[in-house]
JSON list of C-alpha atoms in Angstrom, two decimals:
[
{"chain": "A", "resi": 1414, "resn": "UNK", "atom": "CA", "xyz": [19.88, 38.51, -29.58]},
{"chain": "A", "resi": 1415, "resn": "UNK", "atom": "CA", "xyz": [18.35, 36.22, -32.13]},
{"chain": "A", "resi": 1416, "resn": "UNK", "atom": "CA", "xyz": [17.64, 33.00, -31.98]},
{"chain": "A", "resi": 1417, "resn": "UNK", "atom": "CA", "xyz": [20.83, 31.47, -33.77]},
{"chain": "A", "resi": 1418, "resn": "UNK", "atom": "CA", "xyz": [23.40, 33.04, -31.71]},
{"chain": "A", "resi": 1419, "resn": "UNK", "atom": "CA", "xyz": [21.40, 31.52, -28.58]},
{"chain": "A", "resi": 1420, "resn": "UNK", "atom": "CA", "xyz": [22.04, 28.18, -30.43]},
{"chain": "A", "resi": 1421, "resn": "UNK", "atom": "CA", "xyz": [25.68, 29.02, -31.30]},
{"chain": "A", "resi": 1422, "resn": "UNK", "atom": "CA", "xyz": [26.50, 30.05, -27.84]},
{"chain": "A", "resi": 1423, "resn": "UNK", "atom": "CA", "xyz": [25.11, 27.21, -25.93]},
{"chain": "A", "resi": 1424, "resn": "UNK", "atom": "CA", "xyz": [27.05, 24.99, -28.76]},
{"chain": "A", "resi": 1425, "resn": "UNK", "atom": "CA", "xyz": [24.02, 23.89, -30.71]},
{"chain": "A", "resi": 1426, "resn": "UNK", "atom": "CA", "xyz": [22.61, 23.39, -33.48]},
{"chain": "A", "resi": 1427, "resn": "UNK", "atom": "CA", "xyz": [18.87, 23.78, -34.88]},
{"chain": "A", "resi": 1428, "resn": "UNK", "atom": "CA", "xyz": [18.63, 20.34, -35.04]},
{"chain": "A", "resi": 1429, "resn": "UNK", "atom": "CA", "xyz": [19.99, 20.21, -31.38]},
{"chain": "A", "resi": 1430, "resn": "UNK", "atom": "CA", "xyz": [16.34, 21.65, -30.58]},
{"chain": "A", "resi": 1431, "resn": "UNK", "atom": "CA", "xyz": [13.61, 19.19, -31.83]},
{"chain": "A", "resi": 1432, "resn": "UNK", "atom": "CA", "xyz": [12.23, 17.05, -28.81]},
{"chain": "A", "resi": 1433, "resn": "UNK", "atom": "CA", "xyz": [14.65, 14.65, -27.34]},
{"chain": "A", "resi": 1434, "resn": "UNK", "atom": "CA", "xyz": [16.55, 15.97, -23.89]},
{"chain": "A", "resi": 1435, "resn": "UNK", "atom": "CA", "xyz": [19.47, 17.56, -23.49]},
{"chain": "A", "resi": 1436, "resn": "UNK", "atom": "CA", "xyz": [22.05, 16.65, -20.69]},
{"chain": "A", "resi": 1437, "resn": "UNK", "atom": "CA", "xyz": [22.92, 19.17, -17.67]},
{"chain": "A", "resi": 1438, "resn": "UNK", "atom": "CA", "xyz": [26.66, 19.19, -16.32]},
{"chain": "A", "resi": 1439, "resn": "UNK", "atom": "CA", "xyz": [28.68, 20.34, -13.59]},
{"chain": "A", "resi": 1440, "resn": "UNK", "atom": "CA", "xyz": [31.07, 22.80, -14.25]},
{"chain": "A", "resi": 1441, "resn": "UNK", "atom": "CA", "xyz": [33.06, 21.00, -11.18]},
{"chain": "A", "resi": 1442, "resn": "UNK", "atom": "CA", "xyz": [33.65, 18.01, -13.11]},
{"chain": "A", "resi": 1443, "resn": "UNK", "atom": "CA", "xyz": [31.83, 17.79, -15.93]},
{"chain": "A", "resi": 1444, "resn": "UNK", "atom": "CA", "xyz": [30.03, 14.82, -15.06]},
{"chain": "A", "resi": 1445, "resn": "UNK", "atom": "CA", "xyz": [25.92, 14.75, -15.82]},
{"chain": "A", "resi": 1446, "resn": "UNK", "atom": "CA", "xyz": [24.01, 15.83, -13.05]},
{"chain": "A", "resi": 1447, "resn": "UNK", "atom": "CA", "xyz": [20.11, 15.14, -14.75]},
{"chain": "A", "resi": 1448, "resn": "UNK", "atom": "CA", "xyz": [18.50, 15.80, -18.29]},
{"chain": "A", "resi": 1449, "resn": "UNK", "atom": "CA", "xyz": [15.62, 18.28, -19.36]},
{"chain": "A", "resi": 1450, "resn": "UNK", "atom": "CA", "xyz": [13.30, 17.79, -22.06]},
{"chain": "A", "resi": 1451, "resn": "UNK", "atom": "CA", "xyz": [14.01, 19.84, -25.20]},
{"chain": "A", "resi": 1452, "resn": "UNK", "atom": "CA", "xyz": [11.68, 21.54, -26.92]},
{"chain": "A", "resi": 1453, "resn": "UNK", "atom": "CA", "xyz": [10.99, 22.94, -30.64]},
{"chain": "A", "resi": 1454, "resn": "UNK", "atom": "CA", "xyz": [10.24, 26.26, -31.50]},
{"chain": "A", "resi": 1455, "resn": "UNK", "atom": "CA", "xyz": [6.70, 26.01, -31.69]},
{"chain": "A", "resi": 1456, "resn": "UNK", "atom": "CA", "xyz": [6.68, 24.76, -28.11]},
{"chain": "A", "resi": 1457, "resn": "UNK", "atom": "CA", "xyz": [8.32, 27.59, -26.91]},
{"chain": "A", "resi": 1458, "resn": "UNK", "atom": "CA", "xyz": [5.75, 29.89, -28.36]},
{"chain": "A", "resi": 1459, "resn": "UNK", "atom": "CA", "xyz": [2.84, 28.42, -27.52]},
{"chain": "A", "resi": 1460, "resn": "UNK", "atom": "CA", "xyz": [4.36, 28.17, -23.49]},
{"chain": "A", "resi": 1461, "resn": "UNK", "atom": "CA", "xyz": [5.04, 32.12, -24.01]},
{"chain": "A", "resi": 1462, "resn": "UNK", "atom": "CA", "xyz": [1.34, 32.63, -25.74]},
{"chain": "A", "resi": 1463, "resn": "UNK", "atom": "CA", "xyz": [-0.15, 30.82, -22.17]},
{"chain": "A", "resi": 1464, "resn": "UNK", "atom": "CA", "xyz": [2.42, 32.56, -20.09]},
{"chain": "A", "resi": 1465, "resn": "UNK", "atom": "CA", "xyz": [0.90, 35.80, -21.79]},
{"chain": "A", "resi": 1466, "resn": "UNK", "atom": "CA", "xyz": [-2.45, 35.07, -21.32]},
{"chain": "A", "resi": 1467, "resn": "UNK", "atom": "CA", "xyz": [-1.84, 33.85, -17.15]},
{"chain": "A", "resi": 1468, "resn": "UNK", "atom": "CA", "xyz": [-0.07, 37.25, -16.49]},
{"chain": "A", "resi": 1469, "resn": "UNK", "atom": "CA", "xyz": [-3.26, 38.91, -17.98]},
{"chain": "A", "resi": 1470, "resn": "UNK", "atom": "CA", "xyz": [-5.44, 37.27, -15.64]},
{"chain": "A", "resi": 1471, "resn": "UNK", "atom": "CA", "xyz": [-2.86, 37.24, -12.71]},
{"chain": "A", "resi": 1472, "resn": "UNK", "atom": "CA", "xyz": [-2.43, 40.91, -12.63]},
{"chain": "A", "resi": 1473, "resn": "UNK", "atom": "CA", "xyz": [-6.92, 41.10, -12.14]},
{"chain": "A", "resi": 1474, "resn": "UNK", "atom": "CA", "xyz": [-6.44, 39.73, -8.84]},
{"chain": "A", "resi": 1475, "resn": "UNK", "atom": "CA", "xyz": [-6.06, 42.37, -6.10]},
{"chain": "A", "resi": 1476, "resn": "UNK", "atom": "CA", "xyz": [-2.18, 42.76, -4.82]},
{"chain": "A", "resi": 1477, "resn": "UNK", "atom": "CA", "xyz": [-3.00, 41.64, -1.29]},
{"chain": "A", "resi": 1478, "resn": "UNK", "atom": "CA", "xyz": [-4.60, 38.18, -2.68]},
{"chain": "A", "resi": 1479, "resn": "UNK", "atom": "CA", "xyz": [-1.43, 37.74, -5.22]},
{"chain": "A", "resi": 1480, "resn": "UNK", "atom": "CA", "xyz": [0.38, 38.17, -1.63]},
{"chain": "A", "resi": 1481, "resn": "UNK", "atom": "CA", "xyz": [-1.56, 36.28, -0.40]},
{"chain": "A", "resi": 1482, "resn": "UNK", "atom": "CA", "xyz": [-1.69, 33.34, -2.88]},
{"chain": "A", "resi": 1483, "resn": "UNK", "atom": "CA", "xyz": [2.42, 33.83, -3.20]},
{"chain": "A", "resi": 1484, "resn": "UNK", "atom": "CA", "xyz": [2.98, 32.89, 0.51]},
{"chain": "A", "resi": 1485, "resn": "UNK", "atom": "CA", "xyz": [0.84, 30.06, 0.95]},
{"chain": "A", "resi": 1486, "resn": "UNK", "atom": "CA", "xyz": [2.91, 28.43, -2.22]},
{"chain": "A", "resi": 1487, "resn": "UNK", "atom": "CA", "xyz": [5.81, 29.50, -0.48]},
{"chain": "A", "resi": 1488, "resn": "UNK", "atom": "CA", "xyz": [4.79, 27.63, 2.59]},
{"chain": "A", "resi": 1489, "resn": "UNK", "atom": "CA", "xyz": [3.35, 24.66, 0.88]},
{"chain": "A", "resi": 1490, "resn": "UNK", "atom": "CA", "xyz": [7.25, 24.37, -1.17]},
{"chain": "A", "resi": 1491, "resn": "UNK", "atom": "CA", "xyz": [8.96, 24.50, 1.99]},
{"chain": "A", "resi": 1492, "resn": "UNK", "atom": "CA", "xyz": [6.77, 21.85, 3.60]},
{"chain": "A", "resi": 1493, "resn": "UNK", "atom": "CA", "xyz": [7.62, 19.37, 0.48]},
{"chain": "A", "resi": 1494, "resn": "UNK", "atom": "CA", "xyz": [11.40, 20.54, 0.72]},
{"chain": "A", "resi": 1495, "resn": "UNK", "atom": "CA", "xyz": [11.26, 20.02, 4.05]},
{"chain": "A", "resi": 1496, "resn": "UNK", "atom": "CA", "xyz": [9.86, 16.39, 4.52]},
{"chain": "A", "resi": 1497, "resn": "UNK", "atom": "CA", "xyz": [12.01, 15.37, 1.46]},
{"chain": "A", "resi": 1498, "resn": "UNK", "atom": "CA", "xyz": [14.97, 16.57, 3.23]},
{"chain": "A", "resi": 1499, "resn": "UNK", "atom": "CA", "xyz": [13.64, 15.00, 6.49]},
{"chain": "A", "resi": 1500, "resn": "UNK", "atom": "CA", "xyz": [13.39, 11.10, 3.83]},
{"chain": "A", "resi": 1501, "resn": "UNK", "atom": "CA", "xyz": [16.92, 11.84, 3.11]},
{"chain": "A", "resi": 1502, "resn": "UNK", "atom": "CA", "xyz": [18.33, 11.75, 6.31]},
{"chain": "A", "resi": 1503, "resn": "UNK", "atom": "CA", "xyz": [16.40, 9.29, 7.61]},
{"chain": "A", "resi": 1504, "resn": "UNK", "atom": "CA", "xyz": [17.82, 7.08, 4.53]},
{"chain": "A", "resi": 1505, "resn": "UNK", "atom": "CA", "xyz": [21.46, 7.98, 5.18]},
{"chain": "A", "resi": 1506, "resn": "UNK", "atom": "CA", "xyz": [21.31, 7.78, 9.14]},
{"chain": "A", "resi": 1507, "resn": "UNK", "atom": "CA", "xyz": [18.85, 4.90, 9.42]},
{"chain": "A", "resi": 1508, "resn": "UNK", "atom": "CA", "xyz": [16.62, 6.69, 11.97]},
{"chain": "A", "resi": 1509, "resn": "UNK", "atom": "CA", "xyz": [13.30, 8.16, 12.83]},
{"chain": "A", "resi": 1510, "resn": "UNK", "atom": "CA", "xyz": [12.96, 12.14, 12.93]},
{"chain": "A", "resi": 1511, "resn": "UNK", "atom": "CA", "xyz": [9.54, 12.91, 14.59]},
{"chain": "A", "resi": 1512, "resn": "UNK", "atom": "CA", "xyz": [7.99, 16.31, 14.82]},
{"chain": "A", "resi": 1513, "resn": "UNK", "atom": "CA", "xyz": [6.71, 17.84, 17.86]}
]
């Protein structure tokens, strides 16, 4: 697939792609649910060039470290998921969730 008929299928033009942000939808309503930054060409290539040059140094480290590595990230996302999620409620219920 080249990179026009990306464009025409998500509806946009070239122009549509230099900086700025674009807004993201629900397909229940079609109301905006949050905007991400755009980004030109040369962006995108030099994110792929570093995303090259990480995998090359990623796939060094022994598989049982990667593991390792891959569930302590794991654990550290649910920890911020989870005490965001624990702010949330607090807000919309007024209380006080303590852990034990």
């Amino acid at each position: 697939m080249k990179y026009q008929d990306i464009l025409d299928a998500c509806g946009l033009t070239a122009a549509d792609t230099t900086g700025g942000t674009l807004a993201v939808t629900t397909p229940v309503d079609g109301s905006e649910i949050g905007q991400v930054p755009m980004h030109t060409v040369a962006d995108a290539k030099a994110a792929i060039a570093r995303g090259v040059d990480a995998f090359a140094a990623w796939r060094k480290v022994p598989a049982p470290r990667r593991g390792e590595l891959v569930r302590l990230l794991g654990e550290g996302l649910c920890q911020v998921v989870s005490q965001r999620l624990d702010h949330k409620l607090m807000r919309q219920h007024q209380a006080t969730i303590s852990r034990t």
